[in-house]
Amino acid sequence: MRRILCLLAALTLLTMCVSCIGQRQINELALVTAVGIENGDKPGTIKLSVQMIRPADARGQTGSPSGGTGQPIYSAQAEGETIFDAIRELGRFVSRRVYWAHNFLIVMNEDYARRGIADMIDFFTRNHELRMNTWVAVTSDSPAELISTITGLEVVPGQAVDNLFKDNRIAGQAPSSNMMNLEEAFLSRSAEPVLARLELVSRGISNKKPLEHGSIKQVELAGAAAFKGEAMVGWVTPAETRGLLFFTERLESGIEVVGCPNNGNKLSLEFRDAKLKIKPSYRNQQAQFQVALHTNADIVESGCETNLAKICQDVERALEDRLKGKIESLLRKARRQYHSDFLKLGDVFRNKYPEEWRKIGDDWNSVFSEAQVDVAVSAKINSVVLKSVGSVK
Amino acid sequence: MTKIRISNGMFIAMIVNMIFAKSIGVTQGTLARFVGHDMWIATLLGTLQGAIMMYVMYSVMRRTPKLDIMGLGEAMLGKWFGKLIALLLFAFFLASSGPIMLTFVYHLQDYFLPEAPLWIFLVSSLLVGSIGCFYGLEVIARLALLGMTFIFLLNVLIVIGSTAEFDIRNLIPVLEFGFPAAAKASLHFDADYAMAIMMAALVMPLIRDSQKSGGKVGMIGIAVTGLVTLIWAFLESAVLSGEVTAQYAVSCMKLARNAHIGDFLQRYEMIMIAFYSIPVLFEIVFCIYGTSRSMTKLFGTRNNRWMIVPAALLIGGFSYRIVGDHFRALYYLERIWPYIAVPIAFGLPFLMLGLTWIFRRKLRQAG
């Protein structure tokens, strides 16, 4: 009897091991690599553009292997009352099952972002397939066009934008906004979301028509989109975004160009080891912040044609003014124009003054707008890199 | 028949396994809903309370080192009192199957197999659990040792995968909602420790030198559990933030979903869930064991093996009712379960401590 029972139990367990439930064959999947979201043509609807990968043509680096169609991606568009509804619409004509786990990018149109993105955040964080480090951005162009534009050396546009974001710290002019930090900022009581801005710019040069300079559109990271609550309130320029990254991503290095003090030429400085310190205080019912940025810098390109050691102090002042200008311009925009604390100063204040935060936290954006913020920047040039000429007075 | 002996290491592993899966899986999310990023403080407070209660339970059990808590009750106040305690234990373990099963099912169904029907998860886990239970406590204890290794590996993986996103600023201000709120929230973590305390009430007589070192070993078990759980509390606060953690029913899967090692190793939660499987299965096995042991006492049968199938069926039915509806499940988890678990697991040891003091002479004679 025991043997029969054991056999029955083993057979029952065996049926659990066949892995048929929920199985998905890879050749039955449409792997999404980028999603574009915008307002639909009908009022109250959402238009969803999806870029899907065509594996046979996407393999290798140049695409179009023999037997393929030559198109590494397939893009499609659908409209619905909600995002999920639009995805279900896709199912009516996309021959494979839409699969989200390999998505690199979600890009929203400005009009949609200004209307509010709570539904987008909710949908993509509720979806168990989606990666939380999927990049999220806003564009003033058509998301459908943006996600179908082949950029750089990659054959899959979504992957190209993924690489742009990965190397974003080198240019340092757009935030590395992904679903993880978007959700955190969206739910936070002491910070507002800020997303990268993507733009289509005619920068590529056709190999076949080299004289038509800039004839090919490319996707570029171009500043940021500031939010207040769920709705976008405005753009942040790439220069201001440089200032923003000191606050939100602890940016340490970057390139700044300043004018030579002795002639009208230019000088490139690579600042590095930049450190931003924020000291909050609360006096007379008013929040105050002392923002101090210190950075070292190297002279990496000089058109000054003079002994650099002699103009070093002037160049340092010029770099300080330049960085300070970017931070102050950003602060003006955040406080006076957008009334939105996407710099996360609220986090700093809340951490230092939890008791006071309880009183003023609910009205933080107004408090932030009225807060006094003093900015001080100090820079020290340490090196002229490789060359010794001009480094001694 | 060889007498079952559980080593001190096994007992520690059993305590950790009995608490870990639920405490990182769903309890941290509950704590975050009450106290935000101070969930680690609630976890710490719960650990201290758990350690104290484990010692109280040891103080009760050491009076009669050969008897479990039902036997102890019977020795003091007769057969019917023993059955009354068995009834309490039965109610406790049956009620605990709700949170345990929802932890198991929601991890797998919500994140990996949304199309699979609920009964598949319940039947497979109860089948495996019943087999484990059939082979007895020593096998269950050895499973706990394996589970301990898996817990260690799981924690290593999550720490490596989350370090890049760790932001210590998310952990401050400390005690933002105040100490009373954190202490109140720790009740939910106490409910997890309650399972270990009730487990100790059944297995302590089988532990080697339990009369001498049971209290110390029990408290070490609770401390180790606190430590391995605190890692998740810190990570969920610092990586996800309290606000994000509070949004999710299974908050540890949210953290696991965010984890990545460099650019190339993404989405390895399937590996982590494999490591998670043994601790969560241990909870199910012991839930069946506890229910069947108490039923054995209630119905006066000689061997708990005859009660395994009825216990599994009861647990299956109860959990199907609870887990089948997310709203009901979360209501049960946060509003009902702690108020069943804590009074029984914290009240029973104190009651028994008082009774053992009153009946100390009788127990000495019986011992």
Tab-separated table of N, CA and C in Angstrom, chain A residues 177-321:
chain	number	residue	atom	x	y	z
A	177	SER	N	17.742	59.032	-15.609
A	177	SER	CA	16.446	58.756	-14.983
A	177	SER	C	15.936	57.392	-15.401
A	178	ASN	N	15.722	56.546	-14.422
A	178	ASN	CA	15.125	55.237	-14.720
A	178	ASN	C	13.873	55.045	-13.873
A	179	MET	N	13.211	53.928	-14.115
A	179	MET	CA	11.928	53.695	-13.448
A	179	MET	C	12.096	53.621	-11.930
A	180	MET	N	13.267	53.123	-11.504
A	180	MET	CA	13.535	52.995	-10.076
A	180	MET	C	13.539	54.370	-9.389
A	181	ASN	N	14.359	55.289	-9.936
A	181	ASN	CA	14.420	56.592	-9.245
A	181	ASN	C	13.210	57.463	-9.552
A	182	LEU	N	12.528	57.200	-10.669
A	182	LEU	CA	11.291	57.945	-10.937
A	182	LEU	C	10.225	57.576	-9.910
A	183	GLU	N	10.067	56.287	-9.673
A	183	GLU	CA	9.061	55.842	-8.708
A	183	GLU	C	9.370	56.376	-7.309
A	184	GLU	N	10.654	56.344	-6.970
A	184	GLU	CA	11.056	56.826	-5.640
A	184	GLU	C	10.732	58.312	-5.473
A	185	ALA	N	11.097	59.106	-6.489
A	185	ALA	CA	10.852	60.551	-6.394
A	185	ALA	C	9.361	60.851	-6.457
A	186	PHE	N	8.634	60.084	-7.249
A	186	PHE	CA	7.196	60.315	-7.401
A	186	PHE	C	6.460	60.066	-6.084
A	187	LEU	N	6.905	59.037	-5.355
A	187	LEU	CA	6.234	58.698	-4.096
A	187	LEU	C	6.769	59.498	-2.909
A	188	SER	N	7.929	60.115	-3.109
A	188	SER	CA	8.554	60.837	-2.000
A	188	SER	C	7.763	62.095	-1.657
A	189	ARG	N	7.749	62.417	-0.351
A	189	ARG	CA	7.087	63.647	0.079
A	189	ARG	C	8.046	64.824	0.063
A	190	SER	N	9.348	64.510	-0.141
A	190	SER	CA	10.331	65.584	-0.030
A	190	SER	C	11.133	65.797	-1.314
A	191	ALA	N	10.676	65.248	-2.408
A	191	ALA	CA	11.376	65.479	-3.682
A	191	ALA	C	10.386	65.346	-4.828
A	192	GLU	N	10.724	65.967	-5.937
A	192	GLU	CA	9.882	65.877	-7.136
A	192	GLU	C	10.666	65.140	-8.225
A	193	PRO	N	9.976	64.488	-9.134
A	193	PRO	CA	10.698	63.759	-10.192
A	193	PRO	C	11.352	64.685	-11.213
A	194	VAL	N	12.423	64.210	-11.786
A	194	VAL	CA	13.050	64.908	-12.917
A	194	VAL	C	13.515	63.819	-13.894
A	195	LEU	N	13.169	64.009	-15.154
A	195	LEU	CA	13.494	62.991	-16.160
A	195	LEU	C	14.384	63.581	-17.242
A	196	ALA	N	15.113	62.705	-17.909
A	196	ALA	CA	15.983	63.164	-18.996
A	196	ALA	C	15.138	63.617	-20.186
A	197	ARG	N	15.706	64.549	-20.934
A	197	ARG	CA	15.033	64.975	-22.163
A	197	ARG	C	15.763	64.361	-23.354
A	198	LEU	N	15.014	63.778	-24.246
A	198	LEU	CA	15.592	63.255	-25.487
A	198	LEU	C	15.128	64.129	-26.644
A	199	GLU	N	16.045	64.315	-27.590
A	199	GLU	CA	15.706	65.179	-28.716
A	199	GLU	C	16.199	64.531	-30.008
A	200	LEU	N	15.466	64.760	-31.058
A	200	LEU	CA	15.939	64.314	-32.373
A	200	LEU	C	16.675	65.470	-33.023
A	201	VAL	N	17.933	65.267	-33.309
A	201	VAL	CA	18.744	66.339	-33.885
A	201	VAL	C	19.418	65.821	-35.155
A	202	SER	N	19.417	66.647	-36.183
A	202	SER	CA	20.060	66.231	-37.441
A	202	SER	C	21.563	66.382	-37.307
A	203	ARG	N	22.201	65.320	-36.938
A	203	ARG	CA	23.645	65.369	-36.696
A	203	ARG	C	24.412	64.335	-37.507
A	204	GLY	N	23.756	63.252	-37.885
A	204	GLY	CA	24.459	62.174	-38.578
A	204	GLY	C	24.825	62.558	-40.006
A	205	ILE	N	25.915	61.995	-40.471
A	205	ILE	CA	26.351	62.254	-41.842
A	205	ILE	C	26.217	60.961	-42.640
A	206	SER	N	25.532	61.048	-43.763
A	206	SER	CA	25.362	59.870	-44.598
A	206	SER	C	26.672	59.527	-45.293
A	207	ASN	N	27.054	58.244	-45.255
A	207	ASN	CA	28.277	57.827	-45.941
A	207	ASN	C	28.130	57.948	-47.453
A	208	LYS	N	26.882	57.786	-47.913
A	208	LYS	CA	26.644	57.850	-49.351
A	208	LYS	C	26.566	59.286	-49.841
A	209	LYS	N	26.093	60.182	-48.976
A	209	LYS	CA	25.992	61.593	-49.365
A	209	LYS	C	26.700	62.450	-48.314
A	210	PRO	N	28.042	62.373	-48.271
A	210	PRO	CA	28.767	63.075	-47.207
A	210	PRO	C	28.624	64.598	-47.262
A	211	LEU	N	28.266	65.110	-48.417
A	211	LEU	CA	28.149	66.568	-48.517
A	211	LEU	C	26.889	67.085	-47.824
A	212	GLU	N	25.928	66.184	-47.701
A	212	GLU	CA	24.696	66.597	-47.020
A	212	GLU	C	24.903	66.449	-45.512
A	213	HIS	N	25.722	67.297	-44.977
A	213	HIS	CA	26.067	67.236	-43.559
A	213	HIS	C	24.822	67.384	-42.679
A	214	GLY	N	24.698	66.505	-41.725
A	214	GLY	CA	23.566	66.598	-40.806
A	214	GLY	C	22.251	66.183	-41.423
A	215	SER	N	22.297	65.279	-42.364
A	215	SER	CA	21.048	64.879	-43.014
A	215	SER	C	20.328	63.763	-42.258
A	216	ILE	N	21.029	63.133	-41.331
A	216	ILE	CA	20.413	62.004	-40.621
A	216	ILE	C	20.098	62.410	-39.183
A	217	LYS	N	18.864	62.150	-38.804
A	217	LYS	CA	18.466	62.492	-37.440
A	217	LYS	C	19.052	61.485	-36.451
A	218	GLN	N	19.472	62.002	-35.321
A	218	GLN	CA	20.012	61.162	-34.246
A	218	GLN	C	19.331	61.550	-32.930
A	219	VAL	N	19.286	60.597	-32.023
A	219	VAL	CA	18.700	60.896	-30.709
A	219	VAL	C	19.799	61.424	-29.819
A	220	GLU	N	19.524	62.514	-29.108
A	220	GLU	CA	20.541	62.996	-28.163
A	220	GLU	C	19.924	63.329	-26.811
A	221	LEU	N	20.757	63.205	-25.793
A	221	LEU	CA	20.339	63.572	-24.439
A	221	LEU	C	20.494	65.072	-24.311
A	222	ALA	N	19.409	65.761	-24.011
A	222	ALA	CA	19.459	67.225	-24.068
A	222	ALA	C	18.740	67.850	-22.891
A	223	GLY	N	19.306	67.741	-21.725
A	223	GLY	CA	18.723	68.386	-20.562
A	223	GLY	C	17.727	67.508	-19.846
A	224	ALA	N	16.756	68.170	-19.223
A	224	ALA	CA	15.834	67.407	-18.369
A	224	ALA	C	14.445	68.022	-18.404
A	225	ALA	N	13.493	67.210	-17.933
A	225	ALA	CA	12.117	67.682	-17.776
A	225	ALA	C	11.794	67.677	-16.291
A	226	ALA	N	11.361	68.842	-15.780
A	226	ALA	CA	11.054	68.940	-14.349
A	226	ALA	C	9.576	68.666	-14.119
A	227	PHE	N	9.297	68.003	-13.022
A	227	PHE	CA	7.919	67.647	-12.690
A	227	PHE	C	7.522	68.260	-11.351
A	228	LYS	N	6.222	68.424	-11.212
A	228	LYS	CA	5.680	68.781	-9.906
A	228	LYS	C	4.532	67.807	-9.671
A	229	GLY	N	4.689	66.945	-8.698
A	229	GLY	CA	3.725	65.857	-8.557
A	229	GLY	C	3.840	64.945	-9.759
A	230	GLU	N	2.718	64.681	-10.390
A	230	GLU	CA	2.751	63.765	-11.538
A	230	GLU	C	2.916	64.497	-12.866
A	231	ALA	N	2.803	65.829	-12.862
A	231	ALA	CA	2.789	66.557	-14.133
A	231	ALA	C	4.092	67.297	-14.398
A	232	MET	N	4.484	67.279	-15.645
A	232	MET	CA	5.689	68.016	-16.040
A	232	MET	C	5.381	69.510	-15.996
A	233	VAL	N	6.346	70.271	-15.468
A	233	VAL	CA	6.126	71.721	-15.390
A	233	VAL	C	7.027	72.488	-16.345
A	234	GLY	N	8.095	71.880	-16.827
A	234	GLY	CA	8.935	72.611	-17.777
A	234	GLY	C	10.256	71.919	-18.040
A	235	TRP	N	11.018	72.532	-18.944
A	235	TRP	CA	12.311	71.960	-19.328
A	235	TRP	C	13.434	72.561	-18.509
A	236	VAL	N	14.487	71.811	-18.396
A	236	VAL	CA	15.731	72.312	-17.800
A	236	VAL	C	16.785	72.201	-18.901
A	237	THR	N	17.493	73.278	-19.174
A	237	THR	CA	18.449	73.261	-20.288
A	237	THR	C	19.634	72.338	-19.963
A	238	PRO	N	20.366	71.908	-20.991
A	238	PRO	CA	21.537	71.055	-20.712
A	238	PRO	C	22.535	71.716	-19.765
A	239	ALA	N	22.733	73.036	-19.920
A	239	ALA	CA	23.672	73.734	-19.028
A	239	ALA	C	23.178	73.701	-17.591
A	240	GLU	N	21.887	73.946	-17.393
A	240	GLU	CA	21.322	73.905	-16.033
A	240	GLU	C	21.342	72.484	-15.483
A	241	THR	N	21.175	71.532	-16.389
A	241	THR	CA	21.181	70.133	-15.940
A	241	THR	C	22.540	69.751	-15.371
A	242	ARG	N	23.607	70.355	-15.895
A	242	ARG	CA	24.936	70.144	-15.310
A	242	ARG	C	24.900	70.500	-13.821
A	243	GLY	N	24.269	71.632	-13.511
A	243	GLY	CA	24.117	72.042	-12.105
A	243	GLY	C	23.249	71.060	-11.335
A	244	LEU	N	22.201	70.592	-11.977
A	244	LEU	CA	21.275	69.655	-11.317
A	244	LEU	C	21.973	68.355	-10.905
A	245	LEU	N	22.867	67.879	-11.772
A	245	LEU	CA	23.508	66.584	-11.506
A	245	LEU	C	24.394	66.616	-10.268
A	246	PHE	N	24.894	67.811	-9.908
A	246	PHE	CA	25.654	67.907	-8.649
A	246	PHE	C	24.749	67.564	-7.474
A	247	PHE	N	23.466	67.945	-7.574
A	247	PHE	CA	22.524	67.714	-6.482
A	247	PHE	C	22.005	66.275	-6.474
A	248	THR	N	21.643	65.797	-7.648
A	248	THR	CA	20.910	64.520	-7.673
A	248	THR	C	21.784	63.297	-7.932
A	249	GLU	N	22.920	63.480	-8.611
A	249	GLU	CA	23.719	62.301	-8.967
A	249	GLU	C	25.172	62.408	-8.545
A	250	ARG	N	25.447	63.381	-7.704
A	250	ARG	CA	26.812	63.583	-7.196
A	250	ARG	C	27.825	63.594	-8.335
A	251	LEU	N	27.533	64.385	-9.326
A	251	LEU	CA	28.435	64.483	-10.481
A	251	LEU	C	29.826	64.905	-10.019
A	252	GLU	N	30.835	64.199	-10.485
A	252	GLU	CA	32.198	64.492	-10.030
A	252	GLU	C	33.052	65.150	-11.091
A	253	SER	N	32.743	64.864	-12.359
A	253	SER	CA	33.632	65.398	-13.394
A	253	SER	C	32.857	65.852	-14.628
A	254	GLY	N	33.529	66.650	-15.430
A	254	GLY	CA	32.907	67.147	-16.656
A	254	GLY	C	33.816	68.175	-17.309
A	255	ILE	N	33.408	68.636	-18.467
A	255	ILE	CA	34.211	69.620	-19.195
A	255	ILE	C	33.507	70.978	-19.168
A	256	GLU	N	34.257	72.009	-18.878
A	256	GLU	CA	33.726	73.374	-18.951
A	256	GLU	C	34.675	74.205	-19.801
A	257	VAL	N	34.109	75.068	-20.601
A	257	VAL	CA	34.926	75.937	-21.456
A	257	VAL	C	34.829	77.365	-20.925
A	258	VAL	N	35.988	77.991	-20.725
A	258	VAL	CA	35.992	79.392	-20.257
A	258	VAL	C	36.851	80.215	-21.218
A	259	GLY	N	36.665	81.514	-21.186
A	259	GLY	CA	37.447	82.396	-22.053
A	259	GLY	C	38.831	82.645	-21.456
A	260	CYS	N	39.826	82.787	-22.319
A	260	CYS	CA	41.168	83.116	-21.826
A	260	CYS	C	41.157	84.554	-21.310
A	261	PRO	N	41.782	84.806	-20.176
A	261	PRO	CA	41.772	86.179	-19.647
A	261	PRO	C	42.648	87.139	-20.462
A	262	ASN	N	43.595	86.594	-21.231
A	262	ASN	CA	44.551	87.467	-21.938
A	262	ASN	C	44.162	87.726	-23.387
A	263	ASN	N	43.383	86.849	-24.001
A	263	ASN	CA	42.940	87.096	-25.372
A	263	ASN	C	41.521	86.548	-25.528
A	264	GLY	N	40.995	86.612	-26.674
A	264	GLY	CA	39.599	86.184	-26.863
A	264	GLY	C	39.430	84.707	-27.109
A	265	ASN	N	40.506	83.943	-26.976
A	265	ASN	CA	40.417	82.510	-27.241
A	265	ASN	C	39.769	81.746	-26.082
A	266	LYS	N	39.661	80.441	-26.292
A	266	LYS	CA	38.969	79.612	-25.283
A	266	LYS	C	39.933	78.627	-24.618
A	267	LEU	N	39.511	78.141	-23.474
A	267	LEU	CA	40.313	77.197	-22.705
A	267	LEU	C	39.378	76.122	-22.130
A	268	SER	N	39.734	74.862	-22.324
A	268	SER	CA	38.864	73.773	-21.809
A	268	SER	C	39.406	73.253	-20.480
A	269	LEU	N	38.506	73.116	-19.557
A	269	LEU	CA	38.883	72.619	-18.223
A	269	LEU	C	38.112	71.340	-17.927
A	270	GLU	N	38.808	70.377	-17.424
A	270	GLU	CA	38.095	69.178	-16.955
A	270	GLU	C	38.052	69.230	-15.435
A	271	PHE	N	36.858	69.513	-14.914
A	271	PHE	CA	36.764	69.507	-13.447
A	271	PHE	C	36.574	68.066	-12.983
A	272	ARG	N	37.133	67.761	-11.836
A	272	ARG	CA	37.004	66.404	-11.298
A	272	ARG	C	37.025	66.451	-9.773
A	273	ASP	N	36.639	65.342	-9.183
A	273	ASP	CA	36.504	65.247	-7.713
A	273	ASP	C	35.584	66.337	-7.157
A	274	ALA	N	34.603	66.710	-7.942
A	274	ALA	CA	33.676	67.752	-7.460
A	274	ALA	C	32.836	67.206	-6.310
A	275	LYS	N	32.677	68.037	-5.299
A	275	LYS	CA	31.872	67.618	-4.135
A	275	LYS	C	30.921	68.749	-3.751
A	276	LEU	N	29.664	68.389	-3.652
A	276	LEU	CA	28.662	69.386	-3.281
A	276	LEU	C	28.223	69.129	-1.848
A	277	LYS	N	28.265	70.188	-1.050
A	277	LYS	CA	27.784	70.048	0.326
A	277	LYS	C	26.615	70.990	0.521
A	278	ILE	N	25.573	70.460	1.131
A	278	ILE	CA	24.389	71.287	1.373
A	278	ILE	C	24.155	71.359	2.874
A	279	LYS	N	24.095	72.577	3.381
A	279	LYS	CA	23.870	72.740	4.817
A	279	LYS	C	22.526	73.443	5.006
A	280	PRO	N	21.532	72.699	5.466
A	280	PRO	CA	20.237	73.356	5.678
A	280	PRO	C	20.167	74.030	7.051
A	281	SER	N	19.343	75.017	7.156
A	281	SER	CA	19.069	75.618	8.472
A	281	SER	C	17.631	76.123	8.470
A	282	TYR	N	17.139	76.380	9.659
A	282	TYR	CA	15.750	76.833	9.776
A	282	TYR	C	15.710	77.975	10.782
A	283	ARG	N	15.517	79.178	10.255
A	283	ARG	CA	15.505	80.359	11.126
A	283	ARG	C	14.288	81.214	10.803
A	284	ASN	N	13.660	81.723	11.843
A	284	ASN	CA	12.491	82.605	11.670
A	284	ASN	C	11.449	81.993	10.729
A	285	GLN	N	11.137	80.755	10.970
A	285	GLN	CA	10.125	80.040	10.173
A	285	GLN	C	10.489	79.957	8.691
A	286	GLN	N	11.766	80.090	8.395
A	286	GLN	CA	12.169	80.043	6.991
A	286	GLN	C	13.327	79.058	6.802
A	287	ALA	N	13.188	78.255	5.754
A	287	ALA	CA	14.262	77.305	5.446
A	287	ALA	C	15.375	78.021	4.695
A	288	GLN	N	16.595	77.661	5.041
A	288	GLN	CA	17.754	78.250	4.357
A	288	GLN	C	18.725	77.134	3.989
A	289	PHE	N	19.422	77.349	2.882
A	289	PHE	CA	20.411	76.351	2.460
A	289	PHE	C	21.704	77.044	2.077
A	290	GLN	N	22.787	76.470	2.532
A	290	GLN	CA	24.095	76.928	2.071
A	290	GLN	C	24.671	75.823	1.194
A	291	VAL	N	24.786	76.130	-0.082
A	291	VAL	CA	25.270	75.144	-1.040
A	291	VAL	C	26.722	75.473	-1.373
A	292	ALA	N	27.609	74.520	-1.108
A	292	ALA	CA	29.036	74.756	-1.374
A	292	ALA	C	29.567	73.681	-2.297
A	293	LEU	N	30.108	74.117	-3.416
A	293	LEU	CA	30.692	73.160	-4.368
A	293	LEU	C	32.196	73.399	-4.428
A	294	HIS	N	32.934	72.338	-4.221
A	294	HIS	CA	34.386	72.454	-4.397
A	294	HIS	C	34.819	71.454	-5.458
A	295	THR	N	35.690	71.917	-6.336
A	295	THR	CA	36.162	71.002	-7.361
A	295	THR	C	37.627	71.259	-7.696
A	296	ASN	N	38.303	70.214	-8.103
A	296	ASN	CA	39.632	70.356	-8.698
A	296	ASN	C	39.445	70.364	-10.206
A	297	ALA	N	40.454	70.869	-10.913
A	297	ALA	CA	40.317	70.899	-12.374
A	297	ALA	C	41.678	70.775	-13.044
A	298	ASP	N	41.652	70.274	-14.279
A	298	ASP	CA	42.855	70.209	-15.124
A	298	ASP	C	42.606	71.039	-16.371
A	299	ILE	N	43.668	71.673	-16.853
A	299	ILE	CA	43.538	72.368	-18.135
A	299	ILE	C	43.824	71.323	-19.216
A	300	VAL	N	42.811	70.995	-20.002
A	300	VAL	CA	42.978	69.922	-20.990
A	300	VAL	C	43.099	70.453	-22.424
A	301	GLU	N	42.891	71.736	-22.605
A	301	GLU	CA	43.015	72.332	-23.941
A	301	GLU	C	43.152	73.841	-23.744
A	302	SER	N	44.157	74.411	-24.351
A	302	SER	CA	44.345	75.841	-24.133
A	302	SER	C	44.634	76.568	-25.444
A	303	GLY	N	43.931	77.649	-25.643
A	303	GLY	CA	44.218	78.514	-26.792
A	303	GLY	C	44.727	79.856	-26.300
A	304	CYS	N	45.176	79.904	-25.057
A	304	CYS	CA	45.510	81.184	-24.423
A	304	CYS	C	46.882	81.740	-24.848
A	305	GLU	N	47.740	80.876	-25.328
A	305	GLU	CA	49.061	81.284	-25.820
A	305	GLU	C	49.822	82.129	-24.803
A	306	THR	N	49.827	81.711	-23.591
A	306	THR	CA	50.563	82.425	-22.545
A	306	THR	C	50.984	81.429	-21.473
A	307	ASN	N	51.759	81.902	-20.545
A	307	ASN	CA	52.156	81.056	-19.426
A	307	ASN	C	50.918	80.777	-18.566
A	308	LEU	N	50.475	79.508	-18.542
A	308	LEU	CA	49.213	79.167	-17.866
A	308	LEU	C	49.291	79.402	-16.358
A	309	ALA	N	50.474	79.237	-15.800
A	309	ALA	CA	50.626	79.440	-14.362
A	309	ALA	C	50.252	80.876	-13.970
A	310	LYS	N	50.512	81.804	-14.893
A	310	LYS	CA	50.231	83.211	-14.585
A	310	LYS	C	48.736	83.527	-14.608
A	311	ILE	N	48.029	82.808	-15.441
A	311	ILE	CA	46.582	83.114	-15.538
A	311	ILE	C	45.720	82.120	-14.755
A	312	CYS	N	46.412	81.245	-14.044
A	312	CYS	CA	45.709	80.157	-13.360
A	312	CYS	C	44.585	80.661	-12.441
A	313	GLN	N	44.904	81.673	-11.634
A	313	GLN	CA	43.904	82.160	-10.678
A	313	GLN	C	42.697	82.759	-11.394
A	314	ASP	N	42.988	83.457	-12.486
A	314	ASP	CA	41.874	84.041	-13.249
A	314	ASP	C	40.993	82.950	-13.853
A	315	VAL	N	41.652	81.886	-14.320
A	315	VAL	CA	40.883	80.777	-14.909
A	315	VAL	C	40.043	80.087	-13.827
A	316	GLU	N	40.635	79.959	-12.653
A	316	GLU	CA	39.878	79.358	-11.546
A	316	GLU	C	38.625	80.173	-11.249
A	317	ARG	N	38.797	81.508	-11.204
A	317	ARG	CA	37.628	82.377	-10.937
A	317	ARG	C	36.587	82.200	-12.042
A	318	ALA	N	37.074	82.107	-13.281
A	318	ALA	CA	36.150	81.969	-14.419
A	318	ALA	C	35.378	80.654	-14.327
A	319	LEU	N	36.070	79.592	-13.922
A	319	LEU	CA	35.396	78.291	-13.777
A	319	LEU	C	34.369	78.356	-12.646
A	320	GLU	N	34.772	78.980	-11.553
A	320	GLU	CA	33.843	79.118	-10.418
A	320	GLU	C	32.581	79.873	-10.847
A	321	ASP	N	32.802	80.977	-11.573
A	321	ASP	CA	31.647	81.778	-12.006
A	321	ASP	C	30.735	80.980	-12.931
